[in-house]
Amino acid sequence: MRELKLEPIVADMGLKIALTAAALAIEDIDEPGRSYFRLTDTENQVVGYSGVETSCDNDILLRSLVILPAFRSQGYGRVLTEMTIAQAPLACDIYLVTTSAAPFFAAIGFFAVGRDQVPHAILSTRQLSGLCPASATIMKLSRPPT
């Protein structure tokens, strides 16, 4: 696997195009409280993008994770997820919502939770309150206590 670098970015056109091509929501990507990252290799080729949304309780919603088609099925999704999670403070809980990738995230340490187990601040994000279908799986990262 190539050497990779994760760098913070603003929500640029490359991110929006990649998310749209992967059928991921972009309607709220320019709103406050979101941070985005670009994963590049040593030749500055873009491998993928990720994002996080911080709630008012400092919990994190992992969102906008996409690997560009040329790099899929090579382990980059796991690397991007782990590098993005590493940006979050250890004391916060990390959630995500998915319609199709629950097994992928479970292999990284996330587990499905019911809506009644999710903090209100995460439930009230646009992702969970309207952009993603109610049938989507909500997951939480199992992290060792600090």
Short mmCIF file of C-alpha atoms in Angstrom, two decimals:
data_model
loop_
_atom_site.label_atom_id
_atom_site.label_comp_id
_atom_site.label_asym_id
_atom_site.label_seq_id
_atom_site.Cartn_x
_atom_site.Cartn_y
_atom_site.Cartn_z
CA MET A 1 0.00 0.00 0.00
CA ARG A 2 1.15 3.50 -0.77
CA GLU A 3 2.27 6.01 1.84
CA LEU A 4 -0.72 8.22 2.61
CA LYS A 5 -1.33 11.68 4.02
CA LEU A 6 -4.56 13.00 5.55
CA GLU A 7 -4.96 16.75 5.31
CA PRO A 8 -7.76 19.08 6.41
CA ILE A 9 -9.62 20.80 3.57
CA VAL A 10 -12.60 23.07 3.01
CA ALA A 11 -15.63 21.54 1.32
CA ASP A 12 -14.34 21.93 -2.23
CA MET A 13 -15.68 20.80 -5.59
CA GLY A 14 -13.55 17.62 -5.57
CA LEU A 15 -15.23 16.52 -2.33
CA LYS A 16 -18.69 17.36 -3.62
CA ILE A 17 -18.15 15.50 -6.90
CA ALA A 18 -16.80 12.41 -5.11
CA LEU A 19 -19.70 12.33 -2.64
CA THR A 20 -22.30 12.87 -5.36
CA ALA A 21 -20.78 10.07 -7.48
CA ALA A 22 -21.00 7.75 -4.46
CA ALA A 23 -24.64 8.76 -3.84
CA LEU A 24 -23.77 10.39 -0.50
CA ALA A 25 -25.53 13.51 0.79
CA ILE A 26 -24.03 16.93 0.12
CA GLU A 27 -26.99 19.15 1.02
CA ASP A 28 -25.52 20.24 4.36
CA ILE A 29 -21.81 20.02 3.70
CA ASP A 30 -21.19 23.77 3.84
CA GLU A 31 -22.87 24.23 7.22
CA PRO A 32 -20.83 25.03 10.35
CA GLY A 33 -19.50 22.33 12.67
CA ARG A 34 -18.10 20.13 9.93
CA SER A 35 -14.48 19.31 9.17
CA TYR A 36 -13.30 17.57 6.00
CA PHE A 37 -10.16 15.71 5.05
CA ARG A 38 -8.50 14.60 1.83
CA LEU A 39 -6.42 11.42 1.68
CA THR A 40 -3.56 11.64 -0.82
CA ASP A 41 -0.61 9.45 -1.73
CA THR A 42 3.03 10.48 -2.15
CA GLU A 43 2.32 11.57 -5.73
CA ASN A 44 -0.49 13.87 -4.49
CA GLN A 45 -3.13 11.67 -6.11
CA VAL A 46 -6.43 11.99 -4.25
CA VAL A 47 -7.40 8.59 -2.81
CA GLY A 48 -10.50 9.65 -0.90
CA TYR A 49 -12.28 12.07 1.38
CA SER A 50 -13.79 11.99 4.84
CA GLY A 51 -15.60 14.33 7.16
CA VAL A 52 -16.73 14.70 10.74
CA GLU A 53 -19.46 16.75 12.33
CA THR A 54 -19.01 17.80 15.94
CA SER A 55 -22.15 18.06 18.05
CA CYS A 56 -22.72 20.53 20.86
CA ASP A 57 -21.88 17.73 23.37
CA ASN A 58 -18.56 17.15 21.56
CA ASP A 59 -19.69 13.78 20.23
CA ILE A 60 -18.62 13.20 16.63
CA LEU A 61 -20.58 12.04 13.61
CA LEU A 62 -18.33 10.38 11.05
CA ARG A 63 -19.64 11.32 7.63
CA SER A 64 -18.76 11.88 4.01
CA LEU A 65 -16.35 8.94 3.77
CA VAL A 66 -15.58 8.02 0.16
CA ILE A 67 -12.73 6.31 -1.68
CA LEU A 68 -12.33 7.25 -5.33
CA PRO A 69 -13.14 4.38 -7.73
CA ALA A 70 -9.53 3.70 -8.83
CA PHE A 71 -8.54 2.99 -5.21
CA ARG A 72 -11.49 0.90 -4.00
CA SER A 73 -11.15 -2.66 -2.68
CA GLN A 74 -7.50 -2.12 -1.74
CA GLY A 75 -7.82 -1.40 1.99
CA TYR A 76 -7.87 2.38 1.67
CA GLY A 77 -11.35 2.69 3.18
CA ARG A 78 -10.17 1.21 6.45
CA VAL A 79 -7.05 3.41 6.44
CA LEU A 80 -9.10 6.54 5.75
CA THR A 81 -11.59 5.66 8.49
CA GLU A 82 -8.86 5.00 11.06
CA MET A 83 -6.91 8.14 10.15
CA THR A 84 -10.08 10.23 10.41
CA ILE A 85 -11.02 8.71 13.77
CA ALA A 86 -7.50 9.48 15.01
CA GLN A 87 -8.30 13.19 14.54
CA ALA A 88 -11.06 13.01 17.17
CA PRO A 89 -10.39 13.56 20.88
CA LEU A 90 -10.24 10.30 22.85
CA ALA A 91 -12.93 11.50 25.25
CA CYS A 92 -15.65 11.79 22.59
CA ASP A 93 -18.00 9.14 21.26
CA ILE A 94 -18.06 8.59 17.50
CA TYR A 95 -21.23 7.73 15.61
CA LEU A 96 -22.09 7.17 11.97
CA VAL A 97 -25.13 6.33 9.89
CA THR A 98 -25.04 3.97 6.92
CA THR A 99 -27.44 2.31 4.54
CA SER A 100 -25.00 -0.19 3.06
CA ALA A 101 -21.65 -0.36 4.86
CA ALA A 102 -22.48 -1.70 8.34
CA PRO A 103 -20.30 -4.86 7.92
CA PHE A 104 -17.34 -2.71 6.83
CA PHE A 105 -17.64 -0.44 9.87
CA ALA A 106 -18.29 -3.37 12.24
CA ALA A 107 -14.90 -4.81 11.21
CA ILE A 108 -13.30 -1.55 12.41
CA GLY A 109 -15.02 -1.66 15.82
CA PHE A 110 -18.36 0.09 15.30
CA PHE A 111 -21.54 -1.59 16.52
CA ALA A 112 -25.18 -0.90 15.73
CA VAL A 113 -27.17 1.10 18.27
CA GLY A 114 -30.84 2.01 18.50
CA ARG A 115 -32.00 5.59 18.20
CA ASP A 116 -32.80 5.52 21.92
CA GLN A 117 -29.06 5.04 22.61
CA VAL A 118 -27.91 8.01 20.56
CA PRO A 119 -27.45 11.45 22.16
CA HIS A 120 -30.00 14.06 21.15
CA ALA A 121 -27.28 16.27 19.67
CA ILE A 122 -26.33 13.53 17.19
CA LEU A 123 -29.96 12.62 16.45
CA SER A 124 -30.71 16.25 15.64
CA THR A 125 -27.99 16.52 12.97
CA ARG A 126 -29.35 16.87 9.44
CA GLN A 127 -27.84 13.48 8.60
CA LEU A 128 -29.98 11.67 11.16
CA SER A 129 -32.99 13.97 11.17
CA GLY A 130 -33.73 13.93 7.48
CA LEU A 131 -30.96 13.33 4.96
CA CYS A 132 -30.55 9.63 5.71
CA PRO A 133 -33.57 7.31 5.68
CA ALA A 134 -35.02 6.15 9.00
CA SER A 135 -34.09 2.60 7.95
CA ALA A 136 -30.35 3.45 7.99
CA THR A 137 -28.16 1.78 10.58
CA ILE A 138 -26.74 4.00 13.32
CA MET A 139 -23.39 2.79 14.64
CA LYS A 140 -21.10 3.78 17.50
CA LEU A 141 -17.41 3.15 17.81
CA SER A 142 -16.34 0.87 20.62
CA ARG A 143 -13.31 2.68 22.07
CA PRO A 144 -11.31 1.71 25.11
CA PRO A 145 -11.93 3.96 28.14
CA THR A 146 -9.50 6.81 28.62
#
